[in-house]
Amino acid sequence: QVDVDPKRLSLTKSADVEVLGDARLFLEEMTRRIDTTEVACLASSSQRVARAAHVKSEWAAELAAMTLTQDKVHPSKPGFLKPRAVLSELEKVMPADAVVSTDIGNICSVANSYLHFDAGRHFLAPMTFGNCGYSSPAVMGAKVARPDKPCIGYSGDGAWGMQMMDLLTSVREHIPFTQVVFNNGQWGAEKKNQVLWFGDRYVGTNLKNPSFADVASAMGARGVRVEALDQVGPALSEAISAQMKDGQTTVLEVMCTKELGDPFRRDAMKLPRRHLAKYKGTEEFDESATGQPVDPRE
């Protein structure tokens, strides 16, 4: 692992070799040495490439199964879509040169499995900062820097509530972009913790939202509400066309079920242990059997 910050070395995974220094300088030096040295591992490169292709193929099959399988608690129904199916449809029409920014949140973390990029500096994510409300300002910055690129932001409805005022800046300053808002009626990342470890006692995680599409229209942007899976791809394509040809910002409000993906930090959370008698009634001894919220959308 090569990092200019010593605190990052072996922070999340133990590195066999730690290098404190500038990554570019390190790679330039490594490239120079490889060019003048016989590298033993090149003899098995074709086998390792084949192995990598096999692993990627296995993962694609696993991801497809997760995308198509209907959750028993939160199946898709008219007006509410399976989040993974939505992410798959978005990726099918995503331009190859798109710049995509994702917010924090449960659906956005799942989106990492579906997004694909062929070049660097096209994926903007909050990473370990966990800064809610990141996606639209980040992707607007990308649009200012590269107006020739389609720029798309992903956020949940909770995170969007912390940044939708950025639409005013977008319209006022003529910075067109496309924002996909996954409306599942909840703070998904926080609610997942309450599902798994706190007995489905929901505190501050259920959301009653306005129509984000209507709000976008009132702010001078395009607002589109998506309630059917076959609308997802065309809606994104039209929004990108409006961005690139007409200089218009679009908010795609995609209505989703309450199905949630894995939690962010299973390694940092565990079932609470109650010591005071007055709290014993809230003690949990097992994680949720389904791992899903018990309050499906009506």
Coordinates of C-alpha atoms in Angstrom, one line a residue:
Q1 CA 0.0 0.0 0.0
V2 CA 1.3 3.4 -1.0
D3 CA 0.0 6.5 0.7
V4 CA 1.3 10.0 1.5
D5 CA -0.6 9.9 4.8
P6 CA 1.0 7.6 7.4
K7 CA -2.3 7.2 9.2
R8 CA -3.9 5.6 6.2
L9 CA -1.3 2.7 5.9
S10 CA -2.9 -0.6 7.0
L11 CA -6.0 1.3 8.3
T12 CA -8.7 -0.9 6.8
K13 CA -6.6 -3.9 5.7
S14 CA -3.2 -5.0 6.8
A15 CA -0.7 -4.4 4.1
D16 CA 2.2 -6.8 3.4
V17 CA 4.3 -3.9 2.3
E18 CA 3.7 -0.3 3.4
V19 CA 5.2 2.6 1.4
L20 CA 5.0 6.1 2.8
G21 CA 5.3 8.5 -0.1
D22 CA 3.7 10.0 -3.2
A23 CA 1.9 7.4 -5.3
R24 CA 2.8 8.9 -8.6
L25 CA 6.5 9.1 -7.8
F26 CA 6.4 5.5 -6.5
L27 CA 4.7 4.2 -9.7
E28 CA 7.2 6.1 -12.0
E29 CA 10.1 4.5 -10.1
M30 CA 8.5 1.1 -10.3
T31 CA 7.8 1.5 -14.0
R32 CA 11.4 2.5 -14.6
R33 CA 12.7 -0.6 -12.7
I34 CA 10.3 -2.9 -14.5
D35 CA 11.5 -1.6 -17.9
T36 CA 15.1 -2.5 -17.1
T37 CA 14.5 -5.7 -15.1
E38 CA 13.2 -9.2 -16.0
V39 CA 10.0 -9.6 -14.0
A40 CA 9.3 -13.2 -13.0
C41 CA 5.6 -12.8 -12.5
L42 CA 5.0 -11.9 -16.2
A43 CA 5.5 -15.6 -17.0
S44 CA 2.1 -16.4 -15.4
S45 CA 0.3 -13.2 -16.4
S46 CA -2.1 -15.0 -18.8
Q47 CA -3.2 -17.4 -16.1
R48 CA -3.8 -14.6 -13.7
V49 CA -5.8 -12.6 -16.3
A50 CA -7.9 -15.7 -17.0
R51 CA -8.5 -16.1 -13.2
A52 CA -9.5 -12.5 -12.8
A53 CA -12.0 -12.9 -15.7
H54 CA -13.5 -16.0 -14.1
V55 CA -13.9 -14.2 -10.8
K56 CA -15.6 -11.3 -12.5
S57 CA -17.9 -13.6 -14.4
E58 CA -18.9 -15.3 -11.1
W59 CA -19.6 -12.0 -9.5
A60 CA -21.7 -10.8 -12.4
A61 CA -23.8 -14.0 -12.1
E62 CA -24.2 -13.4 -8.3
L63 CA -25.1 -9.8 -8.8
A64 CA -27.7 -10.7 -11.5
A65 CA -29.3 -13.1 -9.1
M66 CA -29.5 -10.4 -6.3
T67 CA -30.9 -8.0 -8.9
L68 CA -33.7 -10.3 -10.0
T69 CA -34.7 -11.9 -6.8
Q70 CA -37.7 -10.4 -5.1
D71 CA -37.5 -9.6 -1.4
K72 CA -40.2 -11.5 0.6
V73 CA -40.9 -8.5 2.8
H74 CA -40.6 -5.7 0.2
P75 CA -41.5 -7.1 -3.3
S76 CA -41.8 -4.7 -6.2
K77 CA -45.4 -3.5 -6.8
P78 CA -47.1 -0.9 -8.8
G79 CA -45.5 2.5 -8.0
F80 CA -42.6 1.1 -6.0
L81 CA -39.5 -0.5 -7.6
K82 CA -36.8 -2.8 -6.3
P83 CA -33.7 -0.6 -5.7
R84 CA -31.2 -3.1 -7.3
A85 CA -33.4 -3.4 -10.4
V86 CA -33.4 0.4 -10.7
L87 CA -29.6 0.5 -10.4
S88 CA -29.2 -2.1 -13.1
E89 CA -31.5 -0.2 -15.5
L90 CA -29.7 3.0 -14.9
E91 CA -26.3 1.4 -15.7
K92 CA -27.6 0.0 -19.0
V93 CA -28.0 3.5 -20.4
M94 CA -25.2 5.3 -18.6
P95 CA -22.9 7.0 -21.1
A96 CA -19.4 5.5 -21.1
D97 CA -17.8 8.9 -20.4
A98 CA -20.2 9.9 -17.6
V99 CA -19.1 11.4 -14.4
V100 CA -21.1 9.9 -11.5
S101 CA -21.2 11.1 -7.9
T102 CA -22.8 9.0 -5.2
D103 CA -24.0 10.2 -1.8
I104 CA -23.9 8.3 1.4
G105 CA -26.9 6.0 2.0
N106 CA -27.9 2.4 1.7
I107 CA -29.0 2.4 -1.9
C108 CA -26.0 4.5 -3.0
S109 CA -23.6 2.0 -1.3
V110 CA -25.3 -0.8 -3.3
A111 CA -24.9 1.3 -6.4
N112 CA -21.1 0.8 -6.2
S113 CA -21.7 -2.8 -7.5
Y114 CA -23.5 -1.6 -10.6
L115 CA -21.4 1.4 -11.8
H116 CA -18.6 0.7 -14.3
F117 CA -15.9 3.1 -15.5
D118 CA -13.3 2.8 -18.2
A119 CA -11.2 5.7 -17.1
G120 CA -10.1 7.5 -13.9
R121 CA -11.7 10.7 -12.5
H122 CA -15.2 9.7 -13.4
F123 CA -16.4 8.3 -10.1
L124 CA -16.8 10.8 -7.2
A125 CA -17.8 9.2 -3.8
P126 CA -17.8 10.5 -0.2
M127 CA -15.6 7.6 0.9
T128 CA -14.8 7.4 4.6
F129 CA -15.8 11.0 5.3
G130 CA -19.5 10.0 5.3
N131 CA -20.5 13.5 4.3
C132 CA -24.3 13.6 3.7
G133 CA -25.4 15.9 0.9
Y134 CA -22.2 15.3 -1.1
S135 CA -23.4 14.1 -4.5
S136 CA -24.9 17.2 -6.1
P137 CA -22.2 19.8 -5.2
A138 CA -19.5 17.3 -6.2
V139 CA -21.1 16.6 -9.5
M140 CA -21.8 20.3 -10.1
G141 CA -18.1 20.9 -9.6
A142 CA -17.3 18.2 -12.1
K143 CA -19.7 19.9 -14.6
V144 CA -17.9 23.2 -14.2
A145 CA -14.6 21.5 -14.8
R146 CA -15.8 19.3 -17.7
P147 CA -18.9 20.8 -19.3
D148 CA -18.4 18.3 -22.2
K149 CA -19.2 15.4 -19.9
P150 CA -22.6 14.1 -18.8
C151 CA -22.6 14.5 -15.0
I152 CA -25.0 12.5 -12.8
G153 CA -25.6 12.4 -9.1
Y154 CA -27.1 9.6 -7.0
S155 CA -28.7 10.2 -3.6
G156 CA -31.4 8.9 -1.3
D157 CA -34.4 10.9 -0.3
G158 CA -32.9 11.7 3.1
A159 CA -29.6 13.0 1.7
W160 CA -31.4 14.9 -1.0
G161 CA -33.3 16.8 1.6
M162 CA -30.0 18.2 2.8
Q163 CA -28.9 19.5 -0.7
M164 CA -31.9 20.1 -2.9
M165 CA -31.3 23.9 -2.4
D166 CA -28.3 23.3 -4.8
L167 CA -30.9 23.2 -7.6
L168 CA -31.2 27.0 -7.2
T169 CA -27.5 27.4 -7.7
S170 CA -27.6 25.1 -10.7
V171 CA -30.4 27.0 -12.4
R172 CA -29.1 30.5 -11.4
E173 CA -25.5 29.8 -12.5
H174 CA -26.4 27.6 -15.5
I175 CA -24.7 24.5 -14.3
P176 CA -26.8 21.7 -15.7
F177 CA -26.6 18.2 -14.2
T178 CA -28.8 15.2 -13.6
Q179 CA -29.8 14.0 -10.1
V180 CA -31.3 10.6 -9.5
V181 CA -33.2 10.6 -6.1
F182 CA -34.1 7.2 -4.7
N183 CA -37.2 7.8 -2.8
N184 CA -37.7 4.9 -0.4
G185 CA -39.3 6.9 2.5
Q186 CA -36.5 6.4 5.0
W187 CA -33.0 7.1 6.1
G188 CA -31.9 3.7 4.9
A189 CA -28.4 3.4 6.3
E190 CA -29.5 4.4 9.8
K191 CA -32.6 2.3 9.6
K192 CA -30.6 -0.8 8.7
N193 CA -28.8 -0.5 12.0
Q194 CA -32.2 -0.3 13.8
V195 CA -33.5 -3.3 11.9
L196 CA -30.5 -5.5 12.7
W197 CA -29.6 -4.6 16.3
F198 CA -32.4 -2.6 17.9
G199 CA -35.5 -4.7 17.4
D200 CA -37.0 -2.6 14.6
R201 CA -37.6 0.3 16.9
Y202 CA -37.4 3.2 14.4
V203 CA -36.3 6.5 15.7
G204 CA -36.0 9.4 13.3
T205 CA -35.6 7.2 10.2
N206 CA -39.0 7.2 8.5
L207 CA -39.5 10.0 6.1
K208 CA -42.7 11.6 4.8
N209 CA -41.6 13.4 1.6
P210 CA -43.1 16.0 -0.8
S211 CA -42.9 15.3 -4.5
F212 CA -39.2 16.0 -5.2
A213 CA -40.1 16.2 -8.9
D214 CA -42.6 18.9 -8.2
V215 CA -40.1 20.8 -6.0
A216 CA -37.5 20.6 -8.8
S217 CA -40.0 22.0 -11.3
A218 CA -40.9 24.9 -8.9
M219 CA -37.2 25.7 -8.7
G220 CA -36.8 26.0 -12.5
A221 CA -35.4 22.6 -13.2
R222 CA -37.0 19.5 -14.9
G223 CA -38.7 17.2 -12.5
V224 CA -39.6 13.6 -13.5
R225 CA -41.3 11.0 -11.3
V226 CA -40.4 7.4 -12.2
E227 CA -42.8 4.6 -11.0
A228 CA -42.3 1.8 -13.4
L229 CA -39.1 -0.2 -14.2
D230 CA -39.4 0.3 -18.0
Q231 CA -39.4 4.1 -17.4
V232 CA -36.0 4.2 -15.7
G233 CA -33.7 3.9 -18.7
P234 CA -35.6 6.3 -21.0
A235 CA -36.0 8.8 -18.2
L236 CA -32.2 8.9 -17.6
S237 CA -31.4 9.1 -21.3
E238 CA -33.9 12.0 -21.7
A239 CA -32.4 13.8 -18.7
I240 CA -28.9 13.5 -20.0
S241 CA -30.0 14.7 -23.4
A242 CA -31.6 17.8 -21.7
Q243 CA -28.4 18.4 -19.8
M244 CA -26.1 18.1 -22.8
K245 CA -28.2 19.7 -25.5
D246 CA -30.5 22.1 -23.7
G247 CA -28.4 23.0 -20.6
Q248 CA -31.2 21.8 -18.3
T249 CA -30.9 20.2 -14.9
T250 CA -33.2 17.3 -14.2
V251 CA -34.3 15.5 -11.0
L252 CA -35.4 11.9 -11.5
E253 CA -37.4 10.9 -8.5
V254 CA -37.5 7.1 -8.5
M255 CA -40.0 5.6 -6.2
C256 CA -38.5 2.5 -4.5
T257 CA -39.5 -0.1 -2.0
K258 CA -38.0 -0.2 1.5
E259 CA -35.7 -3.1 0.7
L260 CA -32.2 -2.4 2.2
G261 CA -28.8 -3.7 1.4
D262 CA -26.0 -4.7 3.8
P263 CA -25.1 -2.2 6.6
F264 CA -22.0 0.0 6.3
R265 CA -20.3 -1.1 9.5
R266 CA -21.3 -4.6 10.6
D267 CA -17.8 -4.8 12.1
A268 CA -18.5 -1.8 14.3
M269 CA -22.0 -2.7 15.6
K270 CA -23.4 -5.4 17.8
L271 CA -26.5 -6.2 19.7
P272 CA -27.0 -3.8 22.7
R273 CA -26.5 -5.2 26.2
R274 CA -28.8 -3.6 28.7
H275 CA -27.6 -3.3 32.3
L276 CA -30.3 -1.1 33.9
A277 CA -33.6 -2.8 34.8
K278 CA -35.8 -0.2 33.1
Y279 CA -34.1 -0.9 29.8
K280 CA -34.2 -4.7 29.9
G281 CA -37.4 -4.7 27.9
T282 CA -35.5 -3.4 24.9
E283 CA -32.6 -5.9 25.0
E284 CA -32.1 -7.9 21.9
F285 CA -30.6 -11.4 21.7
D286 CA -30.7 -12.1 17.9
E287 CA -30.4 -10.1 14.8
S288 CA -33.5 -9.5 12.6
A289 CA -34.5 -12.8 10.9
T290 CA -35.1 -11.1 7.6
G291 CA -32.7 -8.2 7.8
Q292 CA -35.4 -5.9 6.4
P293 CA -37.7 -3.3 7.8
V294 CA -41.1 -4.5 9.0
D295 CA -43.0 -1.6 7.6
P296 CA -43.5 -2.1 3.8
R297 CA -44.8 0.9 1.7
E298 CA -48.5 1.1 1.2

